[in-house]
mmCIF file of N, CA, C and O in Angstrom:
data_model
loop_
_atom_site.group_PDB
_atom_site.id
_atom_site.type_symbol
_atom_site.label_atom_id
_atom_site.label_comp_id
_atom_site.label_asym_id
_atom_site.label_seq_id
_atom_site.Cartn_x
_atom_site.Cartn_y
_atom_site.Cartn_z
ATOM 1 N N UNK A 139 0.841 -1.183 0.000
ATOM 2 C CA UNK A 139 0.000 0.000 0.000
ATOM 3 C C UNK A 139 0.884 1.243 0.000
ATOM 4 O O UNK A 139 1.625 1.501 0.949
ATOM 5 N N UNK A 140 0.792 1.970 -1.036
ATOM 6 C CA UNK A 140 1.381 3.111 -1.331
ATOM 7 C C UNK A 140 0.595 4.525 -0.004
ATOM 8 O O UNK A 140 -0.625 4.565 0.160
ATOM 9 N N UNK A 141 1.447 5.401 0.677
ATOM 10 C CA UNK A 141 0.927 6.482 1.045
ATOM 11 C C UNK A 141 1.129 7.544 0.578
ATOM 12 O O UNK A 141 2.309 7.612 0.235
ATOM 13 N N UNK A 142 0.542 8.517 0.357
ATOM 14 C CA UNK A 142 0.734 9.959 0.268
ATOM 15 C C UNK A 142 2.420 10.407 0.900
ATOM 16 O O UNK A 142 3.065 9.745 1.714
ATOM 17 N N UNK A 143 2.814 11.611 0.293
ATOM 18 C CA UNK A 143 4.051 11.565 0.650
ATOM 19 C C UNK A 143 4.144 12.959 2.296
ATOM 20 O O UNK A 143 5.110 13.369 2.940
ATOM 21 N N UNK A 144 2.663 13.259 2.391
ATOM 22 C CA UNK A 144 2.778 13.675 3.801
ATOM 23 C C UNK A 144 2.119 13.062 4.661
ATOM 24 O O UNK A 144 1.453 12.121 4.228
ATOM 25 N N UNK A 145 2.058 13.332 6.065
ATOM 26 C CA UNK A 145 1.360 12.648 7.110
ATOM 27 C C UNK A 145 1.081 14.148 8.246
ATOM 28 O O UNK A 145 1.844 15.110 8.170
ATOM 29 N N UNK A 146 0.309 14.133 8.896
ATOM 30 C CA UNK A 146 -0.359 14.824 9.279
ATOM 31 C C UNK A 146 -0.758 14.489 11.069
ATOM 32 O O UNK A 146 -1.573 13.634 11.414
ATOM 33 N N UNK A 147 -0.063 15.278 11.922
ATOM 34 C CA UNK A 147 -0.072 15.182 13.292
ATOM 35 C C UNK A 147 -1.451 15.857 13.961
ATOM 36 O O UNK A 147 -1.302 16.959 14.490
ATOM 37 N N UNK A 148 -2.973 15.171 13.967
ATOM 38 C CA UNK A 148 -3.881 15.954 14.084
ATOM 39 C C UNK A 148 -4.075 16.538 15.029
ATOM 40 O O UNK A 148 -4.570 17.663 15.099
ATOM 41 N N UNK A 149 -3.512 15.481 16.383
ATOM 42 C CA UNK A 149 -4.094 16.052 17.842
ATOM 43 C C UNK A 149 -3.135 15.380 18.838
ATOM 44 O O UNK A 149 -2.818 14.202 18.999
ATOM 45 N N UNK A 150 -2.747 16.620 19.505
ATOM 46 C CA UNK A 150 -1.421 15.696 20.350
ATOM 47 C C UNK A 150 -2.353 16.571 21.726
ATOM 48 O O UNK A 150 -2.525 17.787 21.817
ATOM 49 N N UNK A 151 -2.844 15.480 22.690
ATOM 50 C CA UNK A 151 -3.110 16.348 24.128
ATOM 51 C C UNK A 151 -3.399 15.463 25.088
ATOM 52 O O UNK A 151 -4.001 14.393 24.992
ATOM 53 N N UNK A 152 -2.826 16.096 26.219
ATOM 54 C CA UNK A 152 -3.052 15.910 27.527
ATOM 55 C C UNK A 152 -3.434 16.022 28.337
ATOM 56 O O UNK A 152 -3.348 17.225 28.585
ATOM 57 N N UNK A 153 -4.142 15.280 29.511
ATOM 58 C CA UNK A 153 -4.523 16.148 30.391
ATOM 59 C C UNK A 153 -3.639 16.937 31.304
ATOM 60 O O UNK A 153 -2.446 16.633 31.280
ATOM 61 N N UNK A 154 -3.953 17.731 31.965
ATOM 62 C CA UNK A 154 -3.529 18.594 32.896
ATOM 63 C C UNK A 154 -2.354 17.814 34.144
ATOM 64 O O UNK A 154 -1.507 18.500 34.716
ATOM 65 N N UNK A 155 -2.504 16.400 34.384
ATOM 66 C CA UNK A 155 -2.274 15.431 35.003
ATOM 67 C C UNK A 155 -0.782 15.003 34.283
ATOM 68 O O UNK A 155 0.258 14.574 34.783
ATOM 69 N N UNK A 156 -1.037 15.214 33.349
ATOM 70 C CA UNK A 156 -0.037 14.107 32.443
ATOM 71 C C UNK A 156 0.810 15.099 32.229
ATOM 72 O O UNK A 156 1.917 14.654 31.925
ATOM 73 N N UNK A 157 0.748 16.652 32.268
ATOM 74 C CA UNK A 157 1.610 17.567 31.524
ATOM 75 C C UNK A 157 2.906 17.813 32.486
ATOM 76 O O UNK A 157 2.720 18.227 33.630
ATOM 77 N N UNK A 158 4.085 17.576 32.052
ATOM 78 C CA UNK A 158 5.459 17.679 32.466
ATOM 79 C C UNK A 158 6.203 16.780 32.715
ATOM 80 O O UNK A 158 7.402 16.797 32.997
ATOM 81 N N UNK A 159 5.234 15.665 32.577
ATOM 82 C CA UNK A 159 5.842 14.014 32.477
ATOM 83 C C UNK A 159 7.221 13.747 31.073
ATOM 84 O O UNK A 159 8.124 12.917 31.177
ATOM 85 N N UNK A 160 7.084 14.402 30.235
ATOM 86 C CA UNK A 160 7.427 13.819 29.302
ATOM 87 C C UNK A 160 7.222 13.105 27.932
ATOM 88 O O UNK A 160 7.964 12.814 26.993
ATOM 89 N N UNK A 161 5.366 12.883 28.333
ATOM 90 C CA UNK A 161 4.838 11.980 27.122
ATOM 91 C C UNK A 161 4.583 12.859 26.417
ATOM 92 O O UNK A 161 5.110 12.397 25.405
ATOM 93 N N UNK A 162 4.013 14.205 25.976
ATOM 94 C CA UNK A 162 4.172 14.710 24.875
ATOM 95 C C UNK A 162 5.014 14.436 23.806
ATOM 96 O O UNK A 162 4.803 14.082 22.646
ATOM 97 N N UNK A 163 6.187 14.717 24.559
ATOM 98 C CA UNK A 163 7.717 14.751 23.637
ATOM 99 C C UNK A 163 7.559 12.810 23.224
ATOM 100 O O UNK A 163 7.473 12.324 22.096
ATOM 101 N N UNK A 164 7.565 12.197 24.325
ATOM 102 C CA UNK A 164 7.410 10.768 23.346
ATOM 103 C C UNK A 164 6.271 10.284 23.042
ATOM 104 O O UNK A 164 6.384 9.066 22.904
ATOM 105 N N UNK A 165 5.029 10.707 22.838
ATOM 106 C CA UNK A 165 3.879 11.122 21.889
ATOM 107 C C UNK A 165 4.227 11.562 20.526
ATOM 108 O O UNK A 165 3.523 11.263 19.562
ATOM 109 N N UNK A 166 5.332 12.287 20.426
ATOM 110 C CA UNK A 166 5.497 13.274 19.075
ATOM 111 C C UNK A 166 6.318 12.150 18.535
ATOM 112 O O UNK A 166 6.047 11.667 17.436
ATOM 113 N N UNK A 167 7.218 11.753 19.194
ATOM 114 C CA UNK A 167 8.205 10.910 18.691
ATOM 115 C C UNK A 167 8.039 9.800 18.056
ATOM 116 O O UNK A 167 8.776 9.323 17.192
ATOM 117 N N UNK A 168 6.736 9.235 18.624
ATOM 118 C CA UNK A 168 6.328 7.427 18.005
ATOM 119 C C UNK A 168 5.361 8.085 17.386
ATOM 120 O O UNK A 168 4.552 7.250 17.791
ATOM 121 N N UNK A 169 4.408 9.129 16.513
ATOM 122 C CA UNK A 169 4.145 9.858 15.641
ATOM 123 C C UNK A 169 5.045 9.947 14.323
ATOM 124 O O UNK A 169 4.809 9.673 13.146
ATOM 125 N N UNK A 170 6.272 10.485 15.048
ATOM 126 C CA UNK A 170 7.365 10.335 13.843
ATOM 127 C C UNK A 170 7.804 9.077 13.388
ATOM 128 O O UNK A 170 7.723 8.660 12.232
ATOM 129 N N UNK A 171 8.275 8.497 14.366
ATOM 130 C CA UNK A 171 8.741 6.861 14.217
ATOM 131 C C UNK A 171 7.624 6.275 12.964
ATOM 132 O O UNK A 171 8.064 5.526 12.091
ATOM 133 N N UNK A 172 6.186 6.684 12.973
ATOM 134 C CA UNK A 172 5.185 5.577 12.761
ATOM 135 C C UNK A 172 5.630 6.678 11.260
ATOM 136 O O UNK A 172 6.344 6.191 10.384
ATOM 137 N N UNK A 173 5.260 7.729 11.169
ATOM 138 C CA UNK A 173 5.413 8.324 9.966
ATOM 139 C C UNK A 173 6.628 7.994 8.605
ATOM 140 O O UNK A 173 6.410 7.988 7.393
ATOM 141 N N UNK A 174 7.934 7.737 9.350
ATOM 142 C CA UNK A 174 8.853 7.143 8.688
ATOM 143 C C UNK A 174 8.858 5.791 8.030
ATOM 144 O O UNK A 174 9.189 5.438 6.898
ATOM 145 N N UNK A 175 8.245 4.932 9.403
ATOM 146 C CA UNK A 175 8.229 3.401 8.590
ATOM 147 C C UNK A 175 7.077 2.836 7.967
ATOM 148 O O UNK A 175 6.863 1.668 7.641
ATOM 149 N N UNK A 176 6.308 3.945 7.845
ATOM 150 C CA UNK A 176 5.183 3.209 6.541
ATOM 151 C C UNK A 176 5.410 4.582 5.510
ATOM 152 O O UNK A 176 4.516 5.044 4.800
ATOM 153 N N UNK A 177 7.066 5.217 5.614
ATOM 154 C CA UNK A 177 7.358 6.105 4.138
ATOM 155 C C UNK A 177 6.613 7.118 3.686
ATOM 156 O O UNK A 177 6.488 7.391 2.492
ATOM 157 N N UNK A 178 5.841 7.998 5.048
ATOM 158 C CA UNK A 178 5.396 9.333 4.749
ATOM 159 C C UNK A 178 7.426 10.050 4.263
ATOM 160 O O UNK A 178 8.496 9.443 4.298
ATOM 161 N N UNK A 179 7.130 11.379 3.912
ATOM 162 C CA UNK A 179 8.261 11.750 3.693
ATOM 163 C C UNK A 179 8.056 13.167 4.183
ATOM 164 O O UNK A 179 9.089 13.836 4.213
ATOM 165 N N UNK A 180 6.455 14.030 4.747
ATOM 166 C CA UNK A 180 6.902 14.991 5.813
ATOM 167 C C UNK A 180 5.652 14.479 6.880
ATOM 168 O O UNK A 180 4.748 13.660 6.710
ATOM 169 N N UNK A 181 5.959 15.198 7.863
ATOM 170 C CA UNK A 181 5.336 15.757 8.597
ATOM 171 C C UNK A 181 4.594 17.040 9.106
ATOM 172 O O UNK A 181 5.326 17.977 9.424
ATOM 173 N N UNK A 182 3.259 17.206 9.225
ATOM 174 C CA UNK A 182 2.682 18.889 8.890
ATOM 175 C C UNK A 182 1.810 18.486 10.346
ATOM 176 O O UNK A 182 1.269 17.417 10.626
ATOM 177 N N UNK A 183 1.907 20.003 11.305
ATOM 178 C CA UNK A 183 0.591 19.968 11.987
ATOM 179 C C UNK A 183 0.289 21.554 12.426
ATOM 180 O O UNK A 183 0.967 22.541 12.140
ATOM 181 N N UNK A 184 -0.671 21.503 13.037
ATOM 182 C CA UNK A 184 -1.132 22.193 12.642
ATOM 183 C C UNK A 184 -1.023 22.924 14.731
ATOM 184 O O UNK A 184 -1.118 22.055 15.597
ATOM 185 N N UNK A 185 -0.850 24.336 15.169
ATOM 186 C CA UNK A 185 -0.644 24.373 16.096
ATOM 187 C C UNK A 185 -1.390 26.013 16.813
ATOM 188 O O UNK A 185 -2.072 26.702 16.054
ATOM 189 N N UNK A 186 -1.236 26.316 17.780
ATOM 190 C CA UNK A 186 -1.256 27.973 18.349
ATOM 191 C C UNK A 186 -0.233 28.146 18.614
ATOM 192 O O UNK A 186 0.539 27.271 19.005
ATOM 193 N N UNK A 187 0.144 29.838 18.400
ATOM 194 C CA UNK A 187 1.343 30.335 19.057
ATOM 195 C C UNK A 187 1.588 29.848 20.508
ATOM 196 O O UNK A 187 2.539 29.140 20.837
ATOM 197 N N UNK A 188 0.671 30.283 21.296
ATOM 198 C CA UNK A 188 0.211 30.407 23.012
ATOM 199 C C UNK A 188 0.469 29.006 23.454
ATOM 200 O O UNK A 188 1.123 28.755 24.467
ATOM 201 N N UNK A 189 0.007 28.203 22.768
ATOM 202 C CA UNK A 189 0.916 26.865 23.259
ATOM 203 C C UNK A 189 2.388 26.470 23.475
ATOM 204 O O UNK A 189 2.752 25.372 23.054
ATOM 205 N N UNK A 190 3.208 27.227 24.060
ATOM 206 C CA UNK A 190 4.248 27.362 24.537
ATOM 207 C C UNK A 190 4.851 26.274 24.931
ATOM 208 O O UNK A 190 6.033 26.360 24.599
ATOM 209 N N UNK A 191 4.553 24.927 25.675
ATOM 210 C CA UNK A 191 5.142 23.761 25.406
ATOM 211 C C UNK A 191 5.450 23.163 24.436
ATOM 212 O O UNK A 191 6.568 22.786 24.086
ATOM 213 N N UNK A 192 3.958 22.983 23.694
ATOM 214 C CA UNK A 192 4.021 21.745 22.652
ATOM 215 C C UNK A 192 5.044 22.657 21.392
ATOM 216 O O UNK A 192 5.566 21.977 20.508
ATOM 217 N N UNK A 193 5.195 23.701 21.399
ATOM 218 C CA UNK A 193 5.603 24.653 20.142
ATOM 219 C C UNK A 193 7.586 23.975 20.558
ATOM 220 O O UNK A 193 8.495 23.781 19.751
ATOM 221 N N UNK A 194 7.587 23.825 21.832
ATOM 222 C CA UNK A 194 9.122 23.543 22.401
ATOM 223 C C UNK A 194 9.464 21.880 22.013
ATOM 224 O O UNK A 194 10.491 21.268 21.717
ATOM 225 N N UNK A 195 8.211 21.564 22.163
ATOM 226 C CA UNK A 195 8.665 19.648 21.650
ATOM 227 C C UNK A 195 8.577 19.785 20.118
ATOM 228 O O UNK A 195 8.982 18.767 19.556
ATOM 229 N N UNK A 196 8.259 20.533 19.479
ATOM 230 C CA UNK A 196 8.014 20.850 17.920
ATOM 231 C C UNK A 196 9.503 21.105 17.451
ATOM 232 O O UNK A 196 10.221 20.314 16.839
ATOM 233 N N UNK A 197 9.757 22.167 17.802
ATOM 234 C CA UNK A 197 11.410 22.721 17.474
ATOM 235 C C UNK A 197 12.428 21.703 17.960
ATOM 236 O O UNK A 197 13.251 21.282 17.147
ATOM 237 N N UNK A 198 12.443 21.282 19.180
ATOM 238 C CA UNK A 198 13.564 20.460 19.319
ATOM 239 C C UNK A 198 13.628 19.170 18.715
ATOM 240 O O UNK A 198 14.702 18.569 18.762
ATOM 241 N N UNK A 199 12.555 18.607 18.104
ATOM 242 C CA UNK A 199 12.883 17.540 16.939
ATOM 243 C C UNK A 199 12.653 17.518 15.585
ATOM 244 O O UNK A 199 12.320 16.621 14.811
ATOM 245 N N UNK A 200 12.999 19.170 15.398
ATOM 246 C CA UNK A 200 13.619 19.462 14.295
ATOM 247 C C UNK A 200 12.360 20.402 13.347
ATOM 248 O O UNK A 200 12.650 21.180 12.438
ATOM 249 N N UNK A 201 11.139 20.143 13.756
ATOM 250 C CA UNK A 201 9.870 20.975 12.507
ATOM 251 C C UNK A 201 10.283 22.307 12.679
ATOM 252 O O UNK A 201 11.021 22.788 13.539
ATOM 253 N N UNK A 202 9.570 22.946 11.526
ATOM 254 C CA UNK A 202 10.066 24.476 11.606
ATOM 255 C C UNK A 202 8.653 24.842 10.841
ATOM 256 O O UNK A 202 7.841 24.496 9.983
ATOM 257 N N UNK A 203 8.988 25.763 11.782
ATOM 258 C CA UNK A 203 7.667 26.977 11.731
ATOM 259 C C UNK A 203 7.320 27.331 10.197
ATOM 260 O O UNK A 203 8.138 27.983 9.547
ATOM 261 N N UNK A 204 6.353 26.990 9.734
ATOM 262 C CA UNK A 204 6.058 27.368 8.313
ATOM 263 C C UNK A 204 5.417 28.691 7.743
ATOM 264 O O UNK A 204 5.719 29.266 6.698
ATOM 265 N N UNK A 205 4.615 28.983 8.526
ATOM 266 C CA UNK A 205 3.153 29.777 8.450
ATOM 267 C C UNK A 205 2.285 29.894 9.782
ATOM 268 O O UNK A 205 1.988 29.134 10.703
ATOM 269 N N UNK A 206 2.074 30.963 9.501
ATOM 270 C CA UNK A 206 1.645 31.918 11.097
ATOM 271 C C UNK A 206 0.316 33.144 10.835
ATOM 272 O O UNK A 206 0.459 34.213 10.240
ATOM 273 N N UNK A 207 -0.559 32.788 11.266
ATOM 274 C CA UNK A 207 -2.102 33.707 11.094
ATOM 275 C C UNK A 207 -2.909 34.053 12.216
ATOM 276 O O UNK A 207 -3.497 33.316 13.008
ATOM 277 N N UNK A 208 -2.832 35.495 12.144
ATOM 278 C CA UNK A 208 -4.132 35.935 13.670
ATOM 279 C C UNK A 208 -5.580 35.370 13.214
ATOM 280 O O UNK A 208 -5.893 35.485 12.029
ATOM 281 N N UNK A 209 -6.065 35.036 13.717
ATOM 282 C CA UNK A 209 -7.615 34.972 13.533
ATOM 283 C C UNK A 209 -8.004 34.892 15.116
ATOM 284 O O UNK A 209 -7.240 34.812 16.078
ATOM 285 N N UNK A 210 -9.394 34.936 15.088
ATOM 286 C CA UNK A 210 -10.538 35.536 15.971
ATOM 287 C C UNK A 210 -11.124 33.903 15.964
ATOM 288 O O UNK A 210 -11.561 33.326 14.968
ATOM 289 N N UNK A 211 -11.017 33.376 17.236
ATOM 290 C CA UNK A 211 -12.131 31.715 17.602
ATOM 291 C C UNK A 211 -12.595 32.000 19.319
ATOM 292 O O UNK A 211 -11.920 32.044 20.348
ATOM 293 N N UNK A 212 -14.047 32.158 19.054
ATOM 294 C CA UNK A 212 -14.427 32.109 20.221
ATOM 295 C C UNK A 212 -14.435 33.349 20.920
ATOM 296 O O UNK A 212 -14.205 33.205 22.121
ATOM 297 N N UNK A 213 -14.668 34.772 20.471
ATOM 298 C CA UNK A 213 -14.407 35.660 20.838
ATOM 299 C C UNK A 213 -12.585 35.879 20.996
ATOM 300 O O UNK A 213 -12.510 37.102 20.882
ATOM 301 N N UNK A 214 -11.618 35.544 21.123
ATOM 302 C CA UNK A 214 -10.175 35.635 21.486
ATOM 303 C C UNK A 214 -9.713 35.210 20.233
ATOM 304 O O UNK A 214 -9.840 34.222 19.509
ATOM 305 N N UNK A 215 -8.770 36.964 20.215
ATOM 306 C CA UNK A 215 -7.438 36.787 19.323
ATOM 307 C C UNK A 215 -6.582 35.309 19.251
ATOM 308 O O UNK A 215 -6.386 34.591 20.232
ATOM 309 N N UNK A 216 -6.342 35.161 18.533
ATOM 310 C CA UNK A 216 -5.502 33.522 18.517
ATOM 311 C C UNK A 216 -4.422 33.724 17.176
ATOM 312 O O UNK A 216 -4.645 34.275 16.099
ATOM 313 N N UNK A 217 -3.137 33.041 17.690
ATOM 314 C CA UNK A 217 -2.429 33.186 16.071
ATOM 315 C C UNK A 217 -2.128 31.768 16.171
ATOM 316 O O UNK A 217 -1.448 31.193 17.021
ATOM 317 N N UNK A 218 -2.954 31.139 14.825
ATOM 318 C CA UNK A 218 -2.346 29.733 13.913
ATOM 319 C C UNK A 218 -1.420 29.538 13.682
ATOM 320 O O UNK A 218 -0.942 30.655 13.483
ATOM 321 N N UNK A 219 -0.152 28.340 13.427
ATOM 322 C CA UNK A 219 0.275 28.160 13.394
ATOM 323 C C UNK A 219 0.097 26.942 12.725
ATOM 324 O O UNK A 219 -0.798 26.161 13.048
ATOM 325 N N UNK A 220 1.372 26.594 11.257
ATOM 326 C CA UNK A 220 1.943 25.554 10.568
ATOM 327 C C UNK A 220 3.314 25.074 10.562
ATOM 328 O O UNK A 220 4.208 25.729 10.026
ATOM 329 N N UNK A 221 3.540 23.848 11.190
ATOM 330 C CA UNK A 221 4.930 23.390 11.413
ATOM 331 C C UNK A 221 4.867 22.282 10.278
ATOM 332 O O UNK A 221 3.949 21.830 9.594
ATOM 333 N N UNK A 222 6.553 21.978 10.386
ATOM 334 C CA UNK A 222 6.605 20.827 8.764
ATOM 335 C C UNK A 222 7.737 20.264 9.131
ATOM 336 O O UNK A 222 8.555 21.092 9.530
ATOM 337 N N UNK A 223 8.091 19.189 9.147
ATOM 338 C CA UNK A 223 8.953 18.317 9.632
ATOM 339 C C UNK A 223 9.446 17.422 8.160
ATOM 340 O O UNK A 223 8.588 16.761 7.576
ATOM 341 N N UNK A 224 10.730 17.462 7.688
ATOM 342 C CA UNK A 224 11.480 16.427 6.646
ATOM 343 C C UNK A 224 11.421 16.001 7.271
ATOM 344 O O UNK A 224 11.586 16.338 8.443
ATOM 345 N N UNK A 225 10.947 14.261 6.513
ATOM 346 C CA UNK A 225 11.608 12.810 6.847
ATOM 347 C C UNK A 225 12.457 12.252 6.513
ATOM 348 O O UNK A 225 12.688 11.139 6.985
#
């Protein structure tokens, strides 16, 4: 079975409980792992600025900031964010 040559990180979250443990970062990682060995060739997700952790497990294994947009959800300013990871 042939895949598409991207793969797509839809929803990485935690509860409140779980946050500073570590599993994010190896959440992201067996994400990547799984992305490589069935031969995606990037990685794209999709993020908020204001998320200040997950934006830190993003950069340190390597995605880079692609694209960046204010928009308005829910009454509150919010800026979008697109990260992209080579495989």
């Amino acid at each position: 079975m042939q895949h598409p040559p991207t793969a797509q990180l839809r929803l990485l979250l935690l509860t409140p409980a779980a946050r500073g443990l570590g599993l994010g970062g190896r959440l992201t990682d067996e994400c990547m792992a799984f992305a490589r060995a069935k031969g995606y060739r990037k990685l794209v997700l999709w993020t908020h600025a204001s998320l200040t952790a997950a934006r830190k497990i993003y950069a340190q294994r390597g995605f880079v900031l692609t694209h960046s947009e204010p928009y308005t959800a829910f009454g509150q300013s919010q800026v979008s964010e697109q990260w992209e990871l080579v495989l």
